[in-house]
Tab-separated table of C-alpha atoms (C1' of nucleotides) in Angstrom:
chain	number	residue	atom	x	y	z
A	583	UNK	CA	-10.331	-60.277	-48.828
A	584	UNK	CA	-7.036	-59.380	-47.276
A	585	UNK	CA	-3.884	-60.036	-49.085
A	586	UNK	CA	-3.092	-63.676	-48.513
A	587	UNK	CA	-0.169	-63.674	-50.805
A	588	UNK	CA	1.639	-61.073	-48.747
A	589	UNK	CA	0.798	-63.013	-45.619
A	590	UNK	CA	2.239	-66.205	-47.051
A	591	UNK	CA	5.317	-64.365	-48.134
A	592	UNK	CA	5.764	-62.873	-44.713
A	593	UNK	CA	5.606	-66.308	-43.175
A	594	UNK	CA	8.323	-67.506	-45.465
A	595	UNK	CA	6.217	-69.899	-47.476
A	596	UNK	CA	7.113	-68.574	-50.888
A	597	UNK	CA	10.201	-69.713	-52.694
A	598	UNK	CA	9.570	-69.373	-56.409
A	599	UNK	CA	6.591	-68.080	-58.334
A	600	UNK	CA	5.670	-67.748	-61.958
A	601	UNK	CA	4.786	-64.133	-61.393
A	602	UNK	CA	4.396	-62.792	-57.894
A	603	UNK	CA	2.491	-59.694	-58.861
A	604	UNK	CA	-0.047	-61.493	-61.008
A	605	UNK	CA	-0.592	-64.127	-58.391
A	606	UNK	CA	-1.103	-61.535	-55.687
A	607	UNK	CA	-3.640	-59.721	-57.867
A	608	UNK	CA	-5.419	-62.892	-58.796
A	609	UNK	CA	-5.764	-63.882	-55.170
A	610	UNK	CA	-6.966	-60.406	-54.250
A	611	UNK	CA	-9.568	-60.189	-56.975
A	612	UNK	CA	-11.312	-63.511	-57.109
A	613	UNK	CA	-11.824	-66.880	-55.594
A	614	UNK	CA	-8.987	-68.967	-56.884
A	615	UNK	CA	-9.015	-72.726	-57.145
A	616	UNK	CA	-5.609	-74.095	-56.301
A	617	UNK	CA	-4.121	-77.513	-55.947
A	618	UNK	CA	-1.398	-79.438	-54.229
A	619	UNK	CA	-0.394	-82.999	-54.927
A	620	UNK	CA	0.327	-85.533	-52.216
A	621	UNK	CA	2.143	-88.774	-52.588
A	622	UNK	CA	0.090	-91.760	-51.506
A	623	UNK	CA	3.120	-93.651	-50.286
A	624	UNK	CA	1.772	-94.069	-46.757
A	625	UNK	CA	-1.595	-94.015	-45.071
A	626	UNK	CA	-0.573	-90.989	-43.077
A	627	UNK	CA	1.085	-87.690	-43.754
A	628	UNK	CA	4.089	-86.781	-41.698
A	629	UNK	CA	5.123	-83.353	-40.633
A	630	UNK	CA	7.312	-82.984	-43.672
A	631	UNK	CA	4.067	-82.519	-45.602
A	632	UNK	CA	2.789	-79.932	-43.221
A	633	UNK	CA	4.039	-76.914	-45.115
A	634	UNK	CA	1.806	-77.513	-48.133
A	635	UNK	CA	-1.073	-78.295	-45.811
A	636	UNK	CA	-0.652	-75.067	-43.896
A	637	UNK	CA	-0.435	-73.043	-47.092
A	638	UNK	CA	-3.612	-74.653	-48.343
A	639	UNK	CA	-5.275	-73.809	-45.073
A	640	UNK	CA	-4.172	-70.193	-45.205
A	641	UNK	CA	-5.537	-69.866	-48.710
A	642	UNK	CA	-8.811	-71.507	-47.848
A	643	UNK	CA	-9.230	-69.242	-44.850
A	644	UNK	CA	-8.803	-66.367	-47.228
A	645	UNK	CA	-11.709	-67.643	-49.284
A	646	UNK	CA	-9.989	-69.678	-51.943
A	647	UNK	CA	-10.804	-73.168	-52.951
A	648	UNK	CA	-8.388	-76.029	-52.475
A	649	UNK	CA	-8.008	-79.242	-54.366
A	650	UNK	CA	-5.836	-81.903	-52.836
A	651	UNK	CA	-4.924	-84.664	-55.184
A	652	UNK	CA	-3.227	-87.892	-54.423
A	653	UNK	CA	-1.125	-89.382	-57.113
A	654	UNK	CA	-2.956	-92.609	-57.626
A	655	UNK	CA	-1.828	-92.692	-61.223
A	656	UNK	CA	1.556	-91.113	-60.853
A	657	UNK	CA	2.142	-93.002	-57.656
A	658	UNK	CA	2.164	-96.122	-59.693
A	659	UNK	CA	5.239	-94.842	-61.422
A	660	UNK	CA	7.268	-92.967	-58.892
A	661	UNK	CA	8.696	-89.503	-59.161
A	662	UNK	CA	12.371	-89.522	-60.058
A	663	UNK	CA	12.879	-85.934	-58.967
A	664	UNK	CA	15.586	-85.706	-56.376
A	665	UNK	CA	15.428	-89.382	-55.675
A	666	UNK	CA	18.488	-91.448	-56.115
A	667	UNK	CA	16.568	-94.548	-56.889
A	668	UNK	CA	13.292	-95.478	-58.373
A	669	UNK	CA	10.526	-95.754	-55.888
A	670	UNK	CA	8.454	-98.840	-55.452
A	671	UNK	CA	5.246	-98.921	-57.362
A	672	UNK	CA	2.036	-99.152	-55.437
A	673	UNK	CA	-1.117	-101.026	-56.183
A	674	UNK	CA	-4.385	-99.223	-56.730
A	675	UNK	CA	-5.873	-100.713	-53.593
A	676	UNK	CA	-2.923	-99.609	-51.544
A	677	UNK	CA	-3.120	-96.132	-52.954
A	678	UNK	CA	-6.823	-95.875	-52.325
A	679	UNK	CA	-6.387	-97.007	-48.745
A	680	UNK	CA	-3.555	-94.557	-48.198
A	681	UNK	CA	-5.657	-91.855	-49.768
A	682	UNK	CA	-8.421	-92.360	-47.233
A	683	UNK	CA	-5.952	-91.967	-44.406
A	684	UNK	CA	-4.502	-88.830	-45.887
A	685	UNK	CA	-7.909	-87.330	-46.538
A	686	UNK	CA	-8.929	-87.811	-42.930
A	687	UNK	CA	-5.895	-85.889	-41.811
A	688	UNK	CA	-6.248	-83.106	-44.328
A	689	UNK	CA	-9.743	-82.532	-43.097
A	690	UNK	CA	-8.408	-81.370	-39.788
A	691	UNK	CA	-6.828	-78.468	-41.580
A	692	UNK	CA	-9.108	-78.014	-44.539
A	693	UNK	CA	-12.687	-78.280	-45.535
A	694	UNK	CA	-12.630	-80.855	-48.295
A	695	UNK	CA	-16.191	-81.828	-48.713
A	696	UNK	CA	-16.564	-83.632	-51.975
A	697	UNK	CA	-20.285	-84.088	-51.647
A	698	UNK	CA	-21.169	-80.463	-51.209
A	699	UNK	CA	-18.753	-79.116	-53.723
A	700	UNK	CA	-20.399	-80.164	-56.933
A	701	UNK	CA	-18.519	-79.008	-59.976
A	702	UNK	CA	-21.628	-78.648	-62.059
A	703	UNK	CA	-23.435	-76.544	-59.571
A	704	UNK	CA	-22.319	-73.096	-60.461
A	705	UNK	CA	-24.990	-71.540	-58.281
A	706	UNK	CA	-23.266	-72.353	-55.053
A	707	UNK	CA	-19.971	-70.658	-54.660
A	708	UNK	CA	-18.615	-73.110	-52.203
A	709	UNK	CA	-15.393	-72.658	-50.388
A	710	UNK	CA	-15.196	-76.342	-49.738
A	711	UNK	CA	-12.381	-78.047	-51.496
A	712	UNK	CA	-11.982	-81.355	-53.154
A	713	UNK	CA	-9.964	-84.427	-52.723
A	714	UNK	CA	-9.192	-86.191	-55.958
A	715	UNK	CA	-7.219	-89.124	-57.164
A	716	UNK	CA	-5.418	-88.506	-60.401
A	717	UNK	CA	-5.878	-92.156	-61.249
A	718	UNK	CA	-9.412	-91.082	-62.170
A	719	UNK	CA	-8.171	-89.454	-65.306
A	720	UNK	CA	-4.749	-90.965	-65.791
A	721	UNK	CA	-5.756	-94.601	-65.872
A	722	UNK	CA	-8.052	-94.166	-68.814
A	723	UNK	CA	-5.483	-92.471	-70.963
A	724	UNK	CA	-5.028	-93.838	-74.407
A	725	UNK	CA	-1.358	-93.964	-75.225
A	726	UNK	CA	-1.590	-92.838	-78.827
A	727	UNK	CA	-3.940	-90.020	-78.025
A	728	UNK	CA	-1.803	-88.940	-75.151
A	729	UNK	CA	1.303	-88.814	-77.312
A	730	UNK	CA	-0.517	-86.938	-80.007
A	731	UNK	CA	-2.303	-84.420	-77.816
A	732	UNK	CA	0.059	-83.970	-74.909
A	733	UNK	CA	3.374	-85.452	-75.895
A	734	UNK	CA	3.802	-83.171	-78.845
A	735	UNK	CA	4.050	-80.195	-76.533
A	736	UNK	CA	7.140	-81.423	-74.769
A	737	UNK	CA	10.713	-81.060	-75.901
A	738	UNK	CA	13.022	-83.719	-74.623
A	739	UNK	CA	16.041	-81.453	-74.677
A	740	UNK	CA	14.222	-79.084	-72.342
A	741	UNK	CA	13.033	-81.801	-70.066
A	742	UNK	CA	16.449	-83.248	-69.446
A	743	UNK	CA	17.678	-79.875	-68.313
A	744	UNK	CA	15.487	-80.177	-65.253
A	745	UNK	CA	17.606	-80.602	-62.183
A	746	UNK	CA	16.108	-83.866	-61.068
A	747	UNK	CA	16.570	-85.552	-64.383
A	748	UNK	CA	19.914	-83.994	-65.080
A	749	UNK	CA	21.369	-85.317	-61.865
A	750	UNK	CA	20.260	-88.797	-62.631
A	751	UNK	CA	21.719	-88.596	-66.079
A	752	UNK	CA	24.992	-87.049	-64.993
A	753	UNK	CA	25.503	-89.429	-62.151
A	754	UNK	CA	24.881	-92.193	-64.608
A	755	UNK	CA	22.261	-93.617	-62.370
A	756	UNK	CA	19.930	-94.304	-65.158
A	757	UNK	CA	16.416	-93.161	-65.577
A	758	UNK	CA	13.695	-95.367	-66.856
A	759	UNK	CA	11.398	-94.163	-69.590
A	760	UNK	CA	8.587	-94.707	-67.153
A	761	UNK	CA	9.958	-92.215	-64.714
A	762	UNK	CA	10.847	-89.818	-67.456
A	763	UNK	CA	7.160	-89.532	-68.214
A	764	UNK	CA	6.330	-88.376	-64.749
A	765	UNK	CA	6.596	-84.765	-65.721
A	766	UNK	CA	4.120	-85.190	-68.544
A	767	UNK	CA	1.626	-86.847	-66.294
A	768	UNK	CA	1.919	-84.172	-63.673
A	769	UNK	CA	1.540	-81.510	-66.310
A	770	UNK	CA	-1.498	-83.333	-67.570
A	771	UNK	CA	-2.943	-83.270	-64.067
A	772	UNK	CA	-2.742	-79.517	-64.072
A	773	UNK	CA	-4.391	-79.357	-67.475
A	774	UNK	CA	-7.252	-81.576	-66.348
A	775	UNK	CA	-7.770	-79.618	-63.176
A	776	UNK	CA	-7.790	-76.405	-65.106
A	777	UNK	CA	-10.315	-77.744	-67.581
A	778	UNK	CA	-12.565	-79.418	-65.053
A	779	UNK	CA	-12.364	-77.087	-62.102
A	780	UNK	CA	-10.796	-73.911	-63.370
A	781	UNK	CA	-7.747	-74.481	-61.241
A	782	UNK	CA	-5.250	-71.688	-61.768
A	783	UNK	CA	-2.650	-72.175	-59.143
A	784	UNK	CA	-0.490	-75.118	-58.261
A	785	UNK	CA	1.661	-75.211	-55.193
A	786	UNK	CA	4.359	-77.644	-54.245
A	787	UNK	CA	7.778	-78.154	-52.807
A	788	UNK	CA	10.612	-76.410	-54.557
A	789	UNK	CA	11.781	-79.732	-55.935
A	790	UNK	CA	8.548	-79.807	-57.899
A	791	UNK	CA	9.214	-76.494	-59.629
A	792	UNK	CA	10.134	-78.092	-62.923
A	793	UNK	CA	7.152	-80.403	-62.959
A	794	UNK	CA	4.767	-77.636	-62.027
A	795	UNK	CA	6.116	-75.366	-64.726
A	796	UNK	CA	5.610	-78.128	-67.236
A	797	UNK	CA	1.938	-78.012	-66.320
A	798	UNK	CA	1.822	-74.243	-66.578
A	799	UNK	CA	3.358	-74.502	-70.030
A	800	UNK	CA	0.964	-77.197	-71.121
A	801	UNK	CA	-2.083	-75.195	-70.121
A	802	UNK	CA	-0.744	-72.181	-71.960
A	803	UNK	CA	-0.106	-74.123	-75.146
A	804	UNK	CA	-3.363	-75.996	-75.189
A	805	UNK	CA	-5.754	-73.537	-73.607
A	806	UNK	CA	-3.918	-70.296	-74.199
A	807	UNK	CA	-4.423	-69.393	-70.557
A	808	UNK	CA	-1.966	-68.233	-67.966
A	809	UNK	CA	-2.004	-70.355	-64.858
A	810	UNK	CA	0.406	-70.067	-61.975
A	811	UNK	CA	2.880	-71.894	-59.850
A	812	UNK	CA	4.228	-71.289	-56.382
A	813	UNK	CA	6.816	-73.372	-54.595
A	814	UNK	CA	7.760	-73.583	-50.939
A	815	UNK	CA	11.287	-73.658	-49.678
A	816	UNK	CA	12.461	-77.133	-48.875
A	817	UNK	CA	12.478	-77.706	-45.192
A	818	UNK	CA	15.548	-78.686	-43.347
A	819	UNK	CA	16.231	-78.284	-39.688
A	820	UNK	CA	19.025	-76.084	-38.476
A	821	UNK	CA	21.404	-78.973	-38.196
A	822	UNK	CA	20.784	-79.856	-41.784
A	823	UNK	CA	18.652	-82.917	-41.290
A	824	UNK	CA	15.461	-83.469	-43.132
A	825	UNK	CA	12.559	-82.101	-41.191
A	826	UNK	CA	10.375	-84.438	-39.234
A	827	UNK	CA	12.658	-87.319	-38.582
A	828	UNK	CA	13.362	-88.511	-35.105
A	829	UNK	CA	14.815	-91.563	-33.517
A	830	UNK	CA	11.680	-93.531	-34.089
A	831	UNK	CA	11.483	-92.451	-37.698
A	832	UNK	CA	9.130	-89.907	-39.141
A	833	UNK	CA	6.754	-87.872	-37.057
A	834	UNK	CA	3.322	-88.761	-38.346
A	835	UNK	CA	0.052	-86.934	-38.136
A	836	UNK	CA	-1.688	-90.196	-37.469
A	837	UNK	CA	-2.220	-90.536	-33.724
A	838	UNK	CA	-1.830	-94.276	-33.976
A	839	UNK	CA	1.673	-93.917	-35.364
A	840	UNK	CA	2.830	-90.911	-33.400
A	841	UNK	CA	0.881	-90.212	-30.244
A	842	UNK	CA	-0.202	-86.637	-29.585
A	843	UNK	CA	2.226	-86.595	-26.694
A	844	UNK	CA	5.141	-87.615	-28.900
A	845	UNK	CA	3.969	-85.158	-31.492
A	846	UNK	CA	3.974	-82.416	-28.889
A	847	UNK	CA	7.380	-83.466	-27.698
A	848	UNK	CA	8.781	-83.243	-31.186
A	849	UNK	CA	8.041	-79.541	-31.278
A	850	UNK	CA	9.305	-78.944	-27.777
A	851	UNK	CA	12.578	-80.529	-28.769
A	852	UNK	CA	13.221	-78.631	-31.978
A	853	UNK	CA	16.476	-76.826	-32.348
A	854	UNK	CA	16.421	-73.281	-30.956
A	855	UNK	CA	17.330	-71.896	-34.314
A	856	UNK	CA	14.237	-73.367	-35.923
A	857	UNK	CA	11.666	-72.085	-33.475
A	858	UNK	CA	10.924	-68.770	-35.059
A	859	UNK	CA	10.501	-70.156	-38.545
A	860	UNK	CA	8.414	-73.064	-37.338
A	861	UNK	CA	6.040	-70.739	-35.519
A	862	UNK	CA	5.472	-68.913	-38.770
A	863	UNK	CA	5.004	-72.119	-40.711
A	864	UNK	CA	3.065	-74.333	-38.398
A	865	UNK	CA	0.803	-72.079	-36.389
A	866	UNK	CA	-1.792	-69.530	-37.331
A	867	UNK	CA	-0.554	-67.068	-34.746
A	868	UNK	CA	-0.359	-63.502	-35.988
A	869	UNK	CA	3.085	-62.575	-37.182
A	870	UNK	CA	3.496	-59.988	-34.424
A	871	UNK	CA	3.179	-62.764	-31.896
A	872	UNK	CA	5.463	-65.005	-33.913
A	873	UNK	CA	8.087	-62.305	-33.971
A	874	UNK	CA	7.789	-61.694	-30.261
A	875	UNK	CA	8.184	-65.367	-29.428
A	876	UNK	CA	10.923	-65.764	-31.981
A	877	UNK	CA	12.991	-63.063	-30.365
A	878	UNK	CA	13.153	-64.851	-27.040
A	879	UNK	CA	16.558	-66.171	-26.162
A	880	UNK	CA	18.224	-68.698	-23.950
A	881	UNK	CA	15.936	-70.259	-21.405
A	882	UNK	CA	13.053	-68.017	-22.279
A	883	UNK	CA	12.843	-69.671	-25.647
A	884	UNK	CA	11.162	-72.582	-23.990
A	885	UNK	CA	8.059	-70.463	-23.760
A	886	UNK	CA	8.148	-70.112	-27.521
A	887	UNK	CA	8.615	-73.835	-27.944
A	888	UNK	CA	5.696	-74.509	-25.698
A	889	UNK	CA	3.459	-72.270	-27.744
A	890	UNK	CA	4.712	-73.882	-30.926
A	891	UNK	CA	4.108	-77.361	-29.588
A	892	UNK	CA	0.683	-76.538	-28.277
A	893	UNK	CA	-0.520	-74.822	-31.418
A	894	UNK	CA	0.844	-77.455	-33.741
A	895	UNK	CA	-0.626	-80.263	-31.680
A	896	UNK	CA	-3.952	-78.557	-31.474
A	897	UNK	CA	-4.098	-78.296	-35.251
A	898	UNK	CA	-3.188	-81.895	-35.791
A	899	UNK	CA	-5.058	-83.561	-32.961
A	900	UNK	CA	-7.524	-81.076	-31.551
A	901	UNK	CA	-7.661	-79.008	-28.418
A	902	UNK	CA	-8.413	-81.806	-26.000
A	903	UNK	CA	-5.387	-83.815	-27.069
A	904	UNK	CA	-3.181	-80.746	-27.086
A	905	UNK	CA	-4.218	-79.929	-23.531
A	906	UNK	CA	-3.484	-83.444	-22.419
A	907	UNK	CA	-0.128	-83.512	-24.139
A	908	UNK	CA	0.826	-80.200	-22.629
A	909	UNK	CA	-0.189	-81.273	-19.162
A	910	UNK	CA	1.702	-84.528	-19.491
A	911	UNK	CA	4.752	-82.752	-20.767
A	912	UNK	CA	4.739	-80.193	-17.997
A	913	UNK	CA	4.291	-82.886	-15.432
A	914	UNK	CA	7.086	-85.035	-16.771
A	915	UNK	CA	9.608	-82.248	-17.071
A	916	UNK	CA	8.387	-79.603	-14.739
A	917	UNK	CA	9.372	-81.573	-11.692
A	918	UNK	CA	5.803	-81.973	-10.594
A	919	UNK	CA	3.920	-85.183	-10.345
A	920	UNK	CA	3.773	-87.235	-13.434
A	921	UNK	CA	0.427	-87.466	-14.990
A	922	UNK	CA	-0.231	-91.133	-14.910
A	923	UNK	CA	-3.042	-91.101	-17.365
A	924	UNK	CA	-0.888	-89.660	-20.106
A	925	UNK	CA	1.882	-92.141	-20.369
A	926	UNK	CA	1.947	-95.479	-22.095
A	927	UNK	CA	0.637	-98.039	-19.694
A	928	UNK	CA	0.613	-101.800	-19.534
A	929	UNK	CA	-1.413	-103.943	-17.234
A	930	UNK	CA	0.028	-107.188	-15.994
A	931	UNK	CA	-1.301	-109.701	-13.472
A	932	UNK	CA	-0.110	-109.189	-9.936
A	933	UNK	CA	0.936	-112.815	-9.555
A	934	UNK	CA	3.764	-112.300	-11.949
A	935	UNK	CA	5.508	-110.125	-9.442
A	936	UNK	CA	5.231	-112.720	-6.715
A	937	UNK	CA	7.989	-114.748	-8.227
A	938	UNK	CA	9.741	-111.604	-9.351
A	939	UNK	CA	10.440	-110.481	-12.894
A	940	UNK	CA	13.909	-109.866	-14.240
A	941	UNK	CA	14.462	-106.172	-14.751
A	942	UNK	CA	15.714	-106.862	-18.268
A	943	UNK	CA	12.583	-108.769	-19.152
A	944	UNK	CA	10.451	-105.994	-17.774
A	945	UNK	CA	12.014	-103.230	-19.841
A	946	UNK	CA	11.933	-105.409	-22.896
A	947	UNK	CA	8.351	-106.459	-22.413
A	948	UNK	CA	6.925	-102.965	-22.180
A	949	UNK	CA	8.819	-101.855	-25.234
A	950	UNK	CA	11.333	-99.531	-23.637
A	951	UNK	CA	13.991	-101.801	-25.086
A	952	UNK	CA	13.729	-103.680	-28.354
A	953	UNK	CA	15.496	-106.762	-27.114
A	954	UNK	CA	16.760	-108.141	-23.881
A	955	UNK	CA	20.267	-107.286	-24.961
A	956	UNK	CA	19.220	-103.706	-25.471
A	957	UNK	CA	17.604	-103.719	-22.052
A	958	UNK	CA	20.821	-105.083	-20.609
A	959	UNK	CA	22.823	-102.255	-22.117
A	960	UNK	CA	20.314	-99.685	-20.988
A	961	UNK	CA	20.574	-100.920	-17.428
A	962	UNK	CA	24.332	-101.259	-17.438
A	963	UNK	CA	24.699	-97.736	-18.731
A	964	UNK	CA	22.522	-96.296	-16.050
A	965	UNK	CA	19.514	-95.446	-18.153
A	966	UNK	CA	17.029	-97.634	-16.353
A	967	UNK	CA	14.840	-96.253	-13.618
A	968	UNK	CA	12.010	-97.717	-11.613
A	969	UNK	CA	9.949	-95.220	-9.666
A	970	UNK	CA	12.646	-92.652	-10.426
A	971	UNK	CA	15.331	-94.723	-8.798
A	972	UNK	CA	18.203	-95.880	-10.952
A	973	UNK	CA	19.030	-99.576	-11.093
A	974	UNK	CA	22.234	-100.770	-12.669
A	975	UNK	CA	22.311	-104.437	-11.772
A	976	UNK	CA	21.202	-106.590	-14.665
A	977	UNK	CA	20.405	-109.509	-12.410
A	978	UNK	CA	18.007	-107.368	-10.433
A	979	UNK	CA	14.647	-108.970	-9.889
A	980	UNK	CA	11.605	-106.775	-9.606
A	981	UNK	CA	9.212	-107.947	-6.935
A	982	UNK	CA	6.187	-106.651	-5.108
A	983	UNK	CA	8.398	-104.722	-2.724
A	984	UNK	CA	8.945	-102.072	-5.388
A	985	UNK	CA	5.286	-101.406	-5.956
A	986	UNK	CA	4.015	-97.925	-5.355
A	987	UNK	CA	0.353	-98.446	-4.832
A	988	UNK	CA	-0.554	-100.818	-7.587
A	989	UNK	CA	1.916	-99.529	-10.111
A	990	UNK	CA	5.498	-99.337	-11.236
A	991	UNK	CA	6.891	-96.403	-13.154
A	992	UNK	CA	9.608	-97.357	-15.574
A	993	UNK	CA	11.819	-94.829	-17.252
A	994	UNK	CA	14.414	-95.375	-19.955
A	995	UNK	CA	16.833	-92.536	-20.395
A	996	UNK	CA	15.560	-89.068	-19.695
A	997	UNK	CA	12.405	-88.938	-21.665
A	998	UNK	CA	10.790	-92.291	-22.202
A	999	UNK	CA	8.332	-93.445	-19.606
A	1000	UNK	CA	6.177	-96.487	-19.202
A	1001	UNK	CA	3.754	-97.245	-16.429
A	1002	UNK	CA	2.875	-100.722	-15.351
A	1003	UNK	CA	-0.295	-101.384	-13.455
A	1004	UNK	CA	-0.504	-104.604	-11.520
A	1005	UNK	CA	-3.852	-106.193	-11.348
A	1006	UNK	CA	-5.158	-108.975	-9.210
A	1007	UNK	CA	-7.272	-111.620	-10.761
B	263	G	C1'	21.416	-109.473	-77.644
B	264	G	C1'	27.155	-109.124	-76.520
B	265	G	C1'	31.029	-107.544	-72.931
B	266	G	C1'	32.414	-105.751	-68.076
B	267	G	C1'	31.453	-104.436	-63.008
B	268	U	C1'	28.946	-104.731	-58.341
B	269	A	C1'	25.865	-106.871	-54.234
B	270	U	C1'	28.557	-106.297	-46.704
B	271	G	C1'	25.280	-104.444	-40.555
B	272	C	C1'	20.237	-98.460	-39.787
B	273	U	C1'	23.117	-95.669	-43.815
B	274	A	C1'	27.733	-94.840	-46.358
B	275	G	C1'	31.840	-97.767	-46.827
B	276	A	C1'	36.649	-101.099	-45.478
B	277	G	C1'	37.433	-106.105	-45.439
B	278	C	C1'	44.487	-110.424	-46.421
B	279	G	C1'	40.835	-118.093	-46.759
B	280	G	C1'	41.440	-118.679	-40.406
B	281	U	C1'	42.795	-114.028	-34.933
B	282	C	C1'	35.376	-111.187	-38.439
B	283	A	C1'	29.498	-110.103	-35.225
B	284	A	C1'	33.090	-107.818	-39.410
B	285	A	C1'	37.632	-101.427	-39.771
B	286	U	C1'	36.008	-96.314	-40.283
B	287	A	C1'	32.351	-92.408	-40.601
B	288	G	C1'	27.388	-90.922	-40.010
B	289	G	C1'	23.035	-92.133	-37.441
B	290	G	C1'	20.786	-94.355	-32.930
B	291	C	C1'	20.854	-95.350	-27.649
B	292	A	C1'	22.867	-94.312	-22.672
B	293	G	C1'	25.923	-91.268	-19.278
B	294	A	C1'	28.242	-86.264	-18.002
B	295	C	C1'	27.300	-81.024	-18.900
B	296	U	C1'	22.560	-78.251	-19.854
B	297	G	C1'	17.266	-75.191	-20.874
B	298	U	C1'	13.092	-81.523	-22.432
B	299	A	C1'	17.944	-76.904	-27.069
B	300	A	C1'	22.794	-76.769	-29.494
B	301	A	C1'	27.887	-77.882	-29.023
B	302	U	C1'	31.337	-81.008	-26.467
B	303	C	C1'	33.261	-85.381	-23.888
B	304	U	C1'	32.575	-90.777	-22.563
B	305	G	C1'	30.459	-95.492	-23.262
B	306	U	C1'	27.567	-98.487	-26.396
B	307	U	C1'	25.231	-100.148	-31.002
B	308	G	C1'	22.757	-108.601	-34.258
B	309	G	C1'	20.218	-112.100	-30.854
B	310	C	C1'	20.103	-115.416	-26.668
B	311	U	C1'	18.543	-119.517	-21.243
B	312	A	C1'	25.716	-115.498	-22.074
B	313	U	C1'	33.093	-115.714	-20.278
B	314	G	C1'	29.637	-119.674	-24.232
B	315	C	C1'	26.023	-120.528	-28.121
B	316	C	C1'	23.000	-119.110	-32.438
B	317	U	C1'	22.040	-116.144	-36.717
B	318	A	C1'	24.333	-112.836	-40.316
B	319	C	C1'	28.133	-110.329	-45.364
B	320	G	C1'	22.033	-110.813	-52.306
B	321	G	C1'	19.822	-116.560	-53.304
B	322	U	C1'	21.438	-121.643	-54.187
B	323	G	C1'	25.164	-125.224	-54.640
B	324	G	C1'	30.394	-126.350	-54.459
B	325	U	C1'	36.042	-126.266	-53.124
B	326	U	C1'	38.415	-126.394	-48.185
B	327	C	C1'	40.055	-128.875	-41.782
B	328	G	C1'	38.078	-123.734	-42.210
B	329	A	C1'	34.758	-118.866	-46.696
B	330	A	C1'	32.164	-112.210	-46.202
B	331	U	C1'	36.714	-113.566	-48.642
B	332	C	C1'	37.870	-118.944	-53.946
B	333	C	C1'	34.557	-121.525	-57.905
B	334	A	C1'	29.689	-122.340	-60.412
B	335	U	C1'	24.939	-120.733	-61.061
B	336	C	C1'	20.648	-117.631	-60.261
B	337	U	C1'	18.692	-112.763	-59.082
B	338	G	C1'	18.982	-107.397	-58.624
B	339	C	C1'	21.608	-103.018	-59.836
B	340	C	C1'	25.342	-100.181	-62.720
B	341	C	C1'	28.553	-99.223	-67.055
B	342	C	C1'	30.109	-100.023	-72.275
B	343	C	C1'	28.597	-101.851	-77.175
B	344	A	C1'	23.855	-102.878	-80.049
RNA sequence: GGGGGUAUGCUAGAGCGGUCAAAUAGGGCAGACUGUAAAUCUGUUGGCUAUGCCUACGGUGGUUCGAAUCCAUCUGCCCCCA
């Protein structure tokens, strides 16, 4: 077993640890069960959650055993940490549905086979991980018992020192008792996972440090065992924005929300300054290669971005999709012929062109503009192209004379394409 | 439970009873420049059958020729006291 901990450190995944040396030894000596919590706030993860996922994958590849939990119980409360407002509570059904979506995505990166990995079967040392919902143990909690057994281990004066809580208190934003309990519940998660599965390592974003430590402390007090915590640095892009947001909102792992092509494009378009770090985070390329690509400058850095985009897309959507996205991207921006199959396409009846369609209506209809007014602006500002020819007249009517073969190629701005296929019927 | 405050567009945040589709900043979009980057500059940023019309300033109902602006009430949030 090579030293995963060093590898993670080298890739920049480690921010804080309970004890780096002990963790490194632990990981070197035995199969360690580790866990990461995911919020079930949506049915898909977005690339902001990719750091924990990649770390889990690295650890599993090194022979350790992951547990991914979704906060079905805690999700019903909302984590106050670093949030300015309370989050909406979710129903159990919603959480379960979101959980299924998240599980499907995690399985691209991890082996989380609940069936095979039977806790009671100590004969099989399975590397397969688990996917659990903390509602399974949180919902059945008895309040009095919980206070007596768990609550007594927490000191309020310590808890309110935690950054997340302190901010809320200082900024006089208020903090409901409900939210205040979040830390206890998360600590309890760790305790349960330790007791049930021998979990000895929890990983999470650096904003979770306080909550994770609470769990470490709880296990020590109740079980007298030392378990560990590791946090990742919080991700921001070079221009300070939160990672993974684009014009259209978050970049999702779900192909239905963010197409593989858009996903690929996200990575191609990252800020130069982020490329090197992102290669380390979001690909499994050896660090030598990462360093080589990261040292490229100016125009050459596009090669690095292409590798980044390809690798990241391959992980999220598979090789076939990554190949397609790459081909489409090269075609669209490499000056070559556009790959028709790769771009969003609509089919409309040929007759509609006979009478002509207003150019505004056309751009609106295919979704390149959200309203006719937006389409109007787009056209007036010179961002509307049909078959790569710019049209600036808003009263322009598109007729059959513009057809190239049986299709029209619409473009809005530099990067957004839409193909319309006309069909007789 | 008592007292006070606040509620504006994607976000933050101005808004004198008319000239407010609503200042300003951020964000977004488009154009120029570029490397599908960054920075910078310019334009634009509710909708529509479009020199006008409709919808919007937490909900409802008033006052008024006229309300985002005044009043009442409801709701949410915040603060103080309990």
